[in-house]
mmCIF file of C-alpha atoms in Angstrom:
data_model
loop_
_atom_site.group_PDB
_atom_site.id
_atom_site.type_symbol
_atom_site.label_atom_id
_atom_site.label_comp_id
_atom_site.label_asym_id
_atom_site.label_seq_id
_atom_site.Cartn_x
_atom_site.Cartn_y
_atom_site.Cartn_z
ATOM 1 C CA MET A 1 52.198 94.273 73.601
ATOM 2 C CA PRO A 2 51.536 95.652 76.936
ATOM 3 C CA THR A 3 49.739 98.568 77.365
ATOM 4 C CA ILE A 4 51.474 101.173 78.743
ATOM 5 C CA ALA A 5 54.441 100.857 75.914
ATOM 6 C CA TRP A 6 51.789 101.252 73.537
ATOM 7 C CA ARG A 7 49.966 104.194 75.583
ATOM 8 C CA LYS A 8 54.493 105.520 75.718
ATOM 9 C CA ILE A 9 54.327 105.657 71.933
ATOM 10 C CA ALA A 10 50.779 106.590 71.424
ATOM 11 C CA GLY A 11 52.163 109.900 72.990
ATOM 12 C CA LEU A 12 55.370 110.519 71.834
ATOM 13 C CA ILE A 13 53.629 110.774 68.180
ATOM 14 C CA ILE A 14 50.493 112.975 69.726
ATOM 15 C CA ASP A 15 52.662 115.176 71.788
ATOM 16 C CA ILE A 16 55.062 115.590 68.888
ATOM 17 C CA MET A 17 52.722 116.207 66.416
ATOM 18 C CA LYS A 18 51.583 118.625 69.161
ATOM 19 C CA THR A 19 54.941 120.427 69.737
ATOM 20 C CA SER A 20 54.310 120.416 64.716
ATOM 21 C CA ILE A 21 51.032 121.959 64.865
ATOM 22 C CA THR A 22 51.688 124.892 66.861
ATOM 23 C CA LYS A 23 54.704 125.951 65.701
ATOM 24 C CA SER A 24 53.438 126.447 62.292
ATOM 25 C CA SER A 25 50.355 128.327 60.901
ATOM 26 C CA LEU A 26 51.767 126.053 57.276
ATOM 27 C CA HIS A 27 49.660 123.808 54.781
ATOM 28 C CA PRO A 28 48.402 120.119 57.341
ATOM 29 C CA MET A 29 51.119 118.225 54.707
ATOM 30 C CA TYR A 30 53.926 119.936 57.510
ATOM 31 C CA TYR A 31 52.503 118.575 60.628
ATOM 32 C CA LEU A 32 50.360 115.067 58.317
ATOM 33 C CA GLY A 33 53.748 114.558 56.955
ATOM 34 C CA PRO A 34 56.251 113.161 58.716
ATOM 35 C CA ALA A 35 53.454 110.293 59.467
ATOM 36 C CA LEU A 36 52.535 109.666 55.789
ATOM 37 C CA TRP A 37 56.905 109.176 55.115
ATOM 38 C CA GLY A 38 57.233 107.060 58.111
ATOM 39 C CA ILE A 39 54.386 104.760 56.814
ATOM 40 C CA ALA A 40 55.387 104.948 53.630
ATOM 41 C CA SER A 41 58.764 103.678 54.855
ATOM 42 C CA PHE A 42 57.296 101.217 57.001
ATOM 43 C CA ASN A 43 56.067 99.487 54.420
ATOM 44 C CA ILE A 44 59.321 99.934 51.297
ATOM 45 C CA LEU A 45 61.039 97.794 54.360
ATOM 46 C CA ARG A 46 58.489 95.351 54.131
ATOM 47 C CA VAL A 47 58.642 94.741 50.636
ATOM 48 C CA VAL A 48 62.388 94.613 50.414
ATOM 49 C CA THR A 49 62.707 92.002 54.028
ATOM 50 C CA ASP A 50 59.251 90.329 53.014
ATOM 51 C CA LEU A 51 59.226 89.749 49.180
ATOM 52 C CA THR A 52 63.404 89.135 48.604
ATOM 53 C CA LYS A 53 62.834 86.388 51.722
ATOM 54 C CA LYS A 54 59.878 84.671 49.124
ATOM 55 C CA ASP A 55 57.783 85.104 52.584
ATOM 56 C CA GLU A 56 54.669 86.901 52.922
ATOM 57 C CA PHE A 57 53.655 90.504 52.916
ATOM 58 C CA TRP A 58 53.141 91.912 56.306
ATOM 59 C CA SER A 59 54.123 87.693 57.892
ATOM 60 C CA GLY A 60 54.879 87.798 62.010
ATOM 61 C CA GLY A 61 51.305 88.685 63.385
ATOM 62 C CA ILE A 62 50.020 92.413 62.576
ATOM 63 C CA LYS A 63 51.225 93.382 66.717
ATOM 64 C CA ILE A 64 54.808 93.316 65.328
ATOM 65 C CA HIS A 65 54.303 95.313 62.244
ATOM 66 C CA LEU A 66 51.614 97.985 64.008
ATOM 67 C CA VAL A 67 54.917 98.661 66.839
ATOM 68 C CA GLY A 68 57.148 98.651 63.968
ATOM 69 C CA LEU A 69 54.891 101.006 62.288
ATOM 70 C CA LEU A 70 54.382 102.341 64.988
ATOM 71 C CA ILE A 71 58.044 103.085 65.482
ATOM 72 C CA SER A 72 58.745 103.737 62.376
ATOM 73 C CA VAL A 73 55.813 106.828 62.787
ATOM 74 C CA ALA A 74 57.181 108.527 65.679
ATOM 75 C CA PHE A 75 61.168 107.958 64.182
ATOM 76 C CA CYS A 76 60.152 110.062 62.132
ATOM 77 C CA TYR A 77 58.378 112.371 63.787
ATOM 78 C CA VAL A 78 61.199 112.591 66.025
ATOM 79 C CA ILE A 79 64.144 113.597 63.513
ATOM 80 C CA THR A 80 61.686 116.090 61.401
ATOM 81 C CA LEU A 81 61.756 118.123 65.025
ATOM 82 C CA LEU A 82 65.226 117.874 65.188
ATOM 83 C CA TRP A 83 65.904 118.841 61.102
ATOM 84 C CA ARG A 84 63.900 121.335 60.852
ATOM 85 C CA ARG A 85 65.678 123.233 64.238
ATOM 86 C CA ARG A 86 69.411 122.499 63.088
ATOM 87 C CA LEU A 87 67.778 124.255 59.806
ATOM 88 C CA GLU A 88 66.405 126.846 61.052
ATOM 89 C CA ARG A 89 69.882 127.240 63.581
ATOM 90 C CA THR A 90 71.858 127.150 59.887
ATOM 91 C CA PHE A 91 69.943 129.521 57.261
ATOM 92 C CA ALA A 92 69.942 132.327 59.912
ATOM 93 C CA ALA A 93 73.993 131.504 59.686
ATOM 94 C CA THR A 94 74.126 132.636 56.486
ATOM 95 C CA THR A 95 71.829 134.414 53.816
ATOM 96 C CA SER A 96 73.237 131.123 51.457
ATOM 97 C CA THR A 97 71.709 128.749 50.459
ATOM 98 C CA ALA A 98 74.915 126.135 49.468
ATOM 99 C CA GLN A 99 76.376 126.202 52.947
ATOM 100 C CA ASN A 100 77.672 122.726 54.021
ATOM 101 C CA VAL A 101 75.462 120.328 52.066
ATOM 102 C CA TRP A 102 77.492 118.032 52.274
ATOM 103 C CA VAL A 103 77.948 117.511 56.031
ATOM 104 C CA GLU A 104 74.272 118.427 56.600
ATOM 105 C CA TYR A 105 73.638 115.524 55.384
ATOM 106 C CA LEU A 106 76.473 113.861 57.312
ATOM 107 C CA ILE A 107 75.715 114.778 60.134
ATOM 108 C CA ALA A 108 72.011 113.660 58.860
ATOM 109 C CA ILE A 109 73.036 109.779 58.698
ATOM 110 C CA VAL A 110 74.571 109.855 62.165
ATOM 111 C CA GLN A 111 71.602 111.625 63.298
ATOM 112 C CA ILE A 112 69.829 108.611 61.778
ATOM 113 C CA MET A 113 71.999 105.965 62.966
ATOM 114 C CA ALA A 114 72.174 107.085 66.769
ATOM 115 C CA ILE A 115 68.318 107.519 66.672
ATOM 116 C CA PHE A 116 66.909 104.671 65.195
ATOM 117 C CA ASN A 117 69.394 101.852 65.601
ATOM 118 C CA PRO A 118 68.770 102.040 69.590
ATOM 119 C CA THR A 119 65.844 102.683 69.282
ATOM 120 C CA VAL A 120 64.883 99.084 67.522
ATOM 121 C CA PHE A 121 67.223 97.173 69.988
ATOM 122 C CA VAL A 122 65.915 98.344 73.047
ATOM 123 C CA PHE A 123 61.665 97.491 70.947
ATOM 124 C CA GLU A 124 63.562 93.867 70.073
ATOM 125 C CA TYR A 125 65.009 93.508 73.109
ATOM 126 C CA PHE A 126 61.921 93.857 75.036
ATOM 127 C CA GLY A 127 59.689 91.217 72.821
ATOM 128 C CA TRP A 128 57.733 94.274 71.067
ATOM 129 C CA ILE A 129 59.628 93.746 67.675
ATOM 130 C CA TYR A 130 61.201 90.841 65.757
ATOM 131 C CA MET A 131 64.906 90.742 63.546
ATOM 132 C CA GLY A 132 64.699 87.171 62.544
ATOM 133 C CA ASP A 133 68.395 87.526 61.545
ATOM 134 C CA GLY A 134 70.115 89.461 63.260
ATOM 135 C CA TYR A 135 72.247 91.977 62.352
ATOM 136 C CA ILE A 136 70.642 91.319 58.218
ATOM 137 C CA ASP A 137 68.809 92.503 59.119
ATOM 138 C CA TYR A 138 69.619 95.472 60.549
ATOM 139 C CA MET A 139 71.702 96.217 57.992
ATOM 140 C CA LEU A 140 68.626 95.412 55.112
ATOM 141 C CA VAL A 141 66.471 98.610 57.986
ATOM 142 C CA ASN A 142 70.011 100.799 57.815
ATOM 143 C CA ALA A 143 69.869 100.346 54.312
ATOM 144 C CA VAL A 144 66.467 101.215 53.430
ATOM 145 C CA TYR A 145 65.805 104.534 55.611
ATOM 146 C CA ILE A 146 68.894 105.877 55.136
ATOM 147 C CA PRO A 147 68.145 106.834 51.898
ATOM 148 C CA LEU A 148 64.364 107.196 52.063
ATOM 149 C CA PHE A 149 65.305 109.695 55.108
ATOM 150 C CA LEU A 150 68.185 111.481 53.200
ATOM 151 C CA LEU A 151 65.716 112.078 50.625
ATOM 152 C CA TYR A 152 63.412 113.350 52.780
ATOM 153 C CA TYR A 153 66.350 115.655 54.496
ATOM 154 C CA MET A 154 65.748 116.822 51.059
ATOM 155 C CA PHE A 155 62.198 117.512 51.449
ATOM 156 C CA LEU A 156 63.018 119.419 54.512
ATOM 157 C CA ARG A 157 65.311 121.778 53.436
ATOM 158 C CA ASN A 158 63.698 122.413 49.567
ATOM 159 C CA GLU A 159 60.436 123.296 52.104
ATOM 160 C CA HIS A 160 62.865 125.770 54.639
ATOM 161 C CA ILE A 161 65.191 127.367 51.545
ATOM 162 C CA ASP A 162 61.166 127.919 50.164
ATOM 163 C CA LYS A 163 60.228 129.923 53.662
ATOM 164 C CA ASN A 164 62.981 131.705 53.716
ATOM 165 C CA MET A 165 62.325 133.452 50.093
ATOM 166 C CA ALA A 166 59.022 133.375 50.902
ATOM 167 C CA ASP A 167 60.069 136.122 53.569
ATOM 168 C CA ASN A 168 62.559 137.637 51.999
ATOM 169 C CA ARG A 169 59.847 138.388 49.454
ATOM 170 C CA ILE A 170 57.634 139.868 51.818
ATOM 171 C CA TYR A 171 60.911 141.759 53.614
ATOM 172 C CA VAL A 172 60.923 143.470 50.008
ATOM 173 C CA GLU A 173 57.769 144.268 50.004
ATOM 174 C CA GLN A 174 57.954 145.330 53.380
ATOM 175 C CA ILE A 175 60.966 147.749 52.720
ATOM 176 C CA LYS A 176 59.264 149.019 50.023
ATOM 177 C CA ALA A 177 56.486 149.680 51.591
ATOM 178 C CA ASP A 178 58.661 151.876 54.036
ATOM 179 C CA LYS A 179 60.405 153.080 50.961
ATOM 180 C CA LEU A 180 57.658 154.686 48.974
ATOM 181 C CA ASN A 181 56.257 155.773 53.249
ATOM 182 C CA THR A 182 60.013 157.775 53.340
ATOM 183 C CA GLU A 183 59.419 158.723 50.636
ATOM 184 C CA LEU A 184 55.390 160.663 51.331
ATOM 185 C CA GLN A 185 57.317 161.522 54.185
ATOM 186 C CA LEU A 186 59.649 163.205 51.945
ATOM 187 C CA LEU A 187 57.062 164.704 49.583
ATOM 188 C CA LYS A 188 55.345 166.841 52.989
ATOM 189 C CA SER A 189 58.200 168.099 54.774
ATOM 190 C CA GLN A 190 58.875 169.641 51.744
ATOM 191 C CA TYR A 191 55.764 171.182 50.423
ATOM 192 C CA HIS A 192 56.527 174.813 49.394
ATOM 193 C CA PRO A 193 60.349 175.202 50.714
ATOM 194 C CA HIS A 194 60.510 178.449 48.768
ATOM 195 C CA PHE A 195 57.767 180.132 51.111
ATOM 196 C CA LEU A 196 60.345 178.913 54.388
ATOM 197 C CA PHE A 197 63.547 180.590 52.417
ATOM 198 C CA ASN A 198 61.264 183.674 51.300
ATOM 199 C CA ALA A 199 60.131 184.375 54.770
ATOM 200 C CA LEU A 200 63.842 183.556 56.965
ATOM 201 C CA ASN A 201 65.654 186.135 53.777
ATOM 202 C CA THR A 202 62.185 188.335 55.292
ATOM 203 C CA VAL A 203 63.463 187.563 58.337
ATOM 204 C CA TYR A 204 67.211 188.651 57.550
ATOM 205 C CA PHE A 205 66.276 192.035 56.040
ATOM 206 C CA GLN A 206 64.452 193.185 58.923
ATOM 207 C CA ILE A 207 67.758 191.840 61.740
ATOM 208 C CA GLU A 208 69.416 194.832 62.531
ATOM 209 C CA GLU A 209 72.969 195.853 60.020
ATOM 210 C CA SER A 210 74.972 196.593 63.542
ATOM 211 C CA ASN A 211 73.035 192.772 64.357
ATOM 212 C CA THR A 212 75.731 190.883 63.229
ATOM 213 C CA LEU A 213 74.840 187.437 65.143
ATOM 214 C CA ALA A 214 71.625 187.739 64.366
ATOM 215 C CA LYS A 215 72.194 187.607 60.576
ATOM 216 C CA LYS A 216 74.732 185.279 60.383
ATOM 217 C CA SER A 217 73.493 182.620 62.135
ATOM 218 C CA VAL A 218 69.854 183.152 59.989
ATOM 219 C CA GLU A 219 72.307 182.325 57.457
ATOM 220 C CA GLN A 220 73.588 178.997 58.978
ATOM 221 C CA LEU A 221 69.820 177.772 58.742
ATOM 222 C CA SER A 222 69.369 178.824 55.961
ATOM 223 C CA GLU A 223 71.664 176.745 54.434
ATOM 224 C CA LEU A 224 71.965 173.857 56.726
ATOM 225 C CA LEU A 225 67.525 173.381 55.855
ATOM 226 C CA ARG A 226 68.020 174.240 52.150
ATOM 227 C CA TYR A 227 70.701 171.292 52.339
ATOM 228 C CA GLN A 228 68.327 168.844 53.778
ATOM 229 C CA ILE A 229 65.587 169.526 51.996
ATOM 230 C CA TYR A 230 67.851 168.981 48.678
ATOM 231 C CA ASN A 231 70.278 166.833 49.199
ATOM 232 C CA VAL A 232 68.354 163.104 50.432
ATOM 233 C CA ASP A 233 68.208 160.665 48.326
ATOM 234 C CA GLU A 234 70.914 160.328 45.800
ATOM 235 C CA LYS A 235 74.998 160.508 47.534
ATOM 236 C CA VAL A 236 77.098 163.469 48.166
ATOM 237 C CA SER A 237 80.415 163.550 48.928
ATOM 238 C CA MET A 238 82.241 163.629 52.035
ATOM 239 C CA GLU A 239 83.675 166.953 51.802
ATOM 240 C CA GLN A 240 79.845 168.530 50.884
ATOM 241 C CA GLU A 241 78.495 166.211 53.898
ATOM 242 C CA LEU A 242 81.551 167.214 56.213
ATOM 243 C CA ALA A 243 80.731 170.772 55.493
ATOM 244 C CA PHE A 244 77.331 170.445 56.848
ATOM 245 C CA LEU A 245 78.006 168.746 59.817
ATOM 246 C CA LYS A 246 80.809 171.347 60.510
ATOM 247 C CA SER A 247 78.120 174.461 60.065
ATOM 248 C CA TYR A 248 75.565 171.958 61.410
ATOM 249 C CA ILE A 249 77.827 171.720 65.478
ATOM 250 C CA ALA A 250 79.014 175.159 64.711
ATOM 251 C CA PHE A 251 75.294 176.889 64.581
ATOM 252 C CA GLN A 252 74.084 174.414 67.342
ATOM 253 C CA GLN A 253 77.011 176.021 69.217
ATOM 254 C CA GLN A 254 75.968 179.367 69.281
ATOM 255 C CA ARG A 255 72.739 178.686 71.462
ATOM 256 C CA LEU A 256 74.450 176.829 73.951
ATOM 257 C CA THR A 257 76.356 177.193 77.050
ATOM 258 C CA GLU A 258 79.741 179.405 76.890
ATOM 259 C CA ARG A 259 80.852 176.031 78.879
ATOM 260 C CA LEU A 260 80.625 173.713 76.154
ATOM 261 C CA THR A 261 83.513 171.895 74.868
ATOM 262 C CA VAL A 262 83.488 169.510 71.523
ATOM 263 C CA ASN A 263 86.400 168.144 70.442
ATOM 264 C CA MET A 264 86.889 166.907 66.682
ATOM 265 C CA ASP A 265 88.754 164.395 65.646
ATOM 266 C CA ILE A 266 88.390 164.187 61.071
ATOM 267 C CA ASP A 267 90.082 162.228 58.535
ATOM 268 C CA GLU A 268 91.031 165.661 56.104
ATOM 269 C CA ASP A 269 91.050 163.294 53.157
ATOM 270 C CA TRP A 270 88.313 161.793 52.015
ATOM 271 C CA THR A 271 89.075 162.141 48.185
ATOM 272 C CA GLY A 272 86.485 159.710 46.522
ATOM 273 C CA VAL A 273 84.261 158.734 48.871
ATOM 274 C CA THR A 274 80.765 159.616 48.399
ATOM 275 C CA VAL A 275 78.080 158.364 51.355
ATOM 276 C CA PHE A 276 74.277 159.307 51.688
ATOM 277 C CA PRO A 277 73.706 162.240 53.377
ATOM 278 C CA LEU A 278 71.899 163.758 56.680
ATOM 279 C CA LEU A 279 72.663 159.523 58.465
ATOM 280 C CA PHE A 280 75.281 160.820 61.449
ATOM 281 C CA GLN A 281 73.078 164.720 61.387
ATOM 282 C CA PRO A 282 70.216 162.524 63.646
ATOM 283 C CA LEU A 283 73.468 161.184 66.367
ATOM 284 C CA ILE A 284 75.201 165.052 66.768
ATOM 285 C CA GLU A 285 71.766 166.291 67.580
ATOM 286 C CA ASN A 286 71.016 163.867 70.254
ATOM 287 C CA ALA A 287 74.867 164.174 71.380
ATOM 288 C CA PHE A 288 73.623 168.776 71.517
ATOM 289 C CA LYS A 289 70.863 168.249 72.950
ATOM 290 C CA TYR A 290 72.173 165.730 76.457
ATOM 291 C CA VAL A 291 75.042 166.830 77.284
ATOM 292 C CA ARG A 292 75.486 167.557 80.585
ATOM 293 C CA GLY A 293 77.332 167.405 83.279
ATOM 294 C CA GLN A 294 81.435 168.590 82.117
ATOM 295 C CA TYR A 295 79.556 169.848 79.019
ATOM 296 C CA ALA A 296 81.965 167.938 77.057
ATOM 297 C CA ILE A 297 81.395 166.325 72.735
ATOM 298 C CA ASP A 298 84.021 164.490 71.428
ATOM 299 C CA ILE A 299 83.381 163.107 67.549
ATOM 300 C CA CYS A 300 85.348 161.004 65.379
ATOM 301 C CA LEU A 301 84.870 160.651 61.537
ATOM 302 C CA LYS A 302 87.453 158.003 59.896
ATOM 303 C CA GLN A 303 87.502 155.424 57.187
ATOM 304 C CA GLU A 304 89.986 152.613 56.884
ATOM 305 C CA GLU A 305 89.390 149.268 54.729
ATOM 306 C CA GLY A 306 85.742 150.611 52.847
ATOM 307 C CA LYS A 307 84.776 151.699 55.825
ATOM 308 C CA ILE A 308 83.334 154.647 57.000
ATOM 309 C CA TYR A 309 83.633 154.737 61.360
ATOM 310 C CA PHE A 310 81.561 157.506 63.034
ATOM 311 C CA ARG A 311 82.020 157.662 66.931
ATOM 312 C CA ILE A 312 79.948 160.442 69.003
ATOM 313 C CA THR A 313 80.424 160.934 72.836
ATOM 314 C CA ASN A 314 78.430 163.557 74.990
ATOM 315 C CA SER A 315 78.777 163.790 78.729
ATOM 316 C CA LEU A 316 76.139 163.494 81.649
ATOM 317 C CA SER A 317 75.205 164.889 84.871
ATOM 318 C CA GLU A 318 75.980 161.414 87.172
ATOM 319 C CA TYR A 319 72.893 163.610 89.535
ATOM 320 C CA SER A 320 70.479 164.313 86.505
ATOM 321 C CA THR A 321 68.335 161.307 84.862
ATOM 322 C CA VAL A 322 69.662 159.288 82.168
ATOM 323 C CA LYS A 323 65.948 158.420 81.004
ATOM 324 C CA PRO A 324 66.227 160.845 77.654
ATOM 325 C CA ALA A 325 69.575 159.129 76.163
ATOM 326 C CA ILE A 326 69.014 156.216 77.448
ATOM 327 C CA LEU A 327 65.597 156.769 75.342
ATOM 328 C CA PHE A 328 67.334 157.607 72.167
ATOM 329 C CA ALA A 329 69.264 154.783 72.652
ATOM 330 C CA GLU A 330 66.383 151.908 72.972
ATOM 331 C CA SER A 331 62.703 153.173 72.749
ATOM 332 C CA PRO A 332 61.147 152.458 68.937
ATOM 333 C CA GLU A 333 58.777 155.704 69.250
ATOM 334 C CA SER A 334 61.428 158.031 69.674
ATOM 335 C CA GLY A 335 60.251 160.084 67.370
ATOM 336 C CA ALA A 336 63.047 161.491 64.331
ATOM 337 C CA GLY A 337 65.444 160.336 66.317
ATOM 338 C CA LEU A 338 67.292 156.737 65.910
ATOM 339 C CA SER A 339 63.675 154.948 65.023
ATOM 340 C CA ASN A 340 64.037 157.266 62.077
ATOM 341 C CA LEU A 341 67.429 156.914 61.367
ATOM 342 C CA LYS A 342 66.916 152.638 61.631
ATOM 343 C CA LYS A 343 64.676 153.161 59.603
ATOM 344 C CA ARG A 344 67.368 155.213 57.146
ATOM 345 C CA LEU A 345 70.329 152.974 57.706
ATOM 346 C CA ALA A 346 68.286 149.604 56.509
ATOM 347 C CA LEU A 347 67.260 151.186 53.717
ATOM 348 C CA VAL A 348 70.010 153.460 51.793
ATOM 349 C CA TYR A 349 72.842 150.386 53.905
ATOM 350 C CA PRO A 350 70.214 147.096 53.876
ATOM 351 C CA GLN A 351 73.198 144.659 55.276
ATOM 352 C CA ARG A 352 75.922 146.919 54.835
ATOM 353 C CA HIS A 353 75.900 149.356 58.734
ATOM 354 C CA THR A 354 76.475 149.059 62.521
ATOM 355 C CA LEU A 355 74.462 151.134 65.115
ATOM 356 C CA ASN A 356 75.717 150.850 68.303
ATOM 357 C CA THR A 357 74.776 152.964 71.833
ATOM 358 C CA GLN A 358 75.904 153.035 75.415
ATOM 359 C CA VAL A 359 75.138 155.060 78.238
ATOM 360 C CA ASP A 360 76.245 155.528 81.440
ATOM 361 C CA ASN A 361 76.444 157.629 84.485
ATOM 362 C CA LYS A 362 78.399 159.732 82.877
ATOM 363 C CA HIS A 363 78.473 159.384 79.054
ATOM 364 C CA PHE A 364 76.696 159.104 76.429
ATOM 365 C CA PHE A 365 78.168 156.627 73.490
ATOM 366 C CA ALA A 366 77.431 155.922 69.766
ATOM 367 C CA GLU A 367 78.857 154.523 67.458
ATOM 368 C CA LEU A 368 77.417 154.336 63.819
ATOM 369 C CA ILE A 369 80.356 152.377 60.941
ATOM 370 C CA LEU A 370 79.695 151.836 57.041
ATOM 371 C CA ASN A 371 80.035 149.297 54.344
ATOM 372 C CA MET A 372 81.221 151.998 51.330
#
């Protein structure tokens, strides 16, 4: 066999092995397995073809059989690379482990035949291997390799399922840790809340009776804080949440310019609908914080086909920076804004929510969809 061909085959095997090694820190069998399977498959083929013909095992010359062995190993690495990539895409598209299994195996059969047979034909054409009985030997090769590699595909599929299960366990543990951390932060924020309410009560009575606006603000603030402290762990009715949101909006309007316009389009009937509280408030707070330009905020809250749709838009000045709004939309370090909201949504509505934000020179838009 020409030296160049040997080098190409060896180089192909080494490159594929390097790719497998660099992509995984798993057990050595992850990248040595294809070589072992290729060697085992070739020897099974030799048993079937030689012993059934009553030929001497490994008859025909050691060089020819070594080339065949290298073809088997290289093919196994190539097909392993293709299948692992396909399995990653397949399992990423759905959480089910039983999705179109028959289609998967049919595609695997086509890949085996489409890659292996032309490879064997080319090597035989150049005289590097010998297929003595022509199409009969091709039939034997396919009859041996197709079942063996379908079994190998099953092993790879189960390997991927095990890996997904391990990743899911890690994800669940991470969610538990995040939840415990959130609960700890909540406990810290609730430390002696009665002191805060007593302090507000003291301030309330220190305000002159004639200053009704200040007294009203203190009352509103007290009720808002009470709702935020005591109603965060369990679902509340949408009527309760809407009452809080309207109070919060009214409180925010008091401290802003009279130019501010707040337009609200909210469904009236929320009978029987419950929701985890304080999921809309961060988005409303953001709108009040960054509203500029025309000083307009549009709020829409609807329910449709088992989903809650919340949309809010605030105007921006085309002459002022929109960096604060962009930071709120994209930065993972956005403090108590979107970052905390995303974490809480992952805890209370895992895979049952959608949060979108958009910003341009004149508007900031946020949309939150909850699957009830």
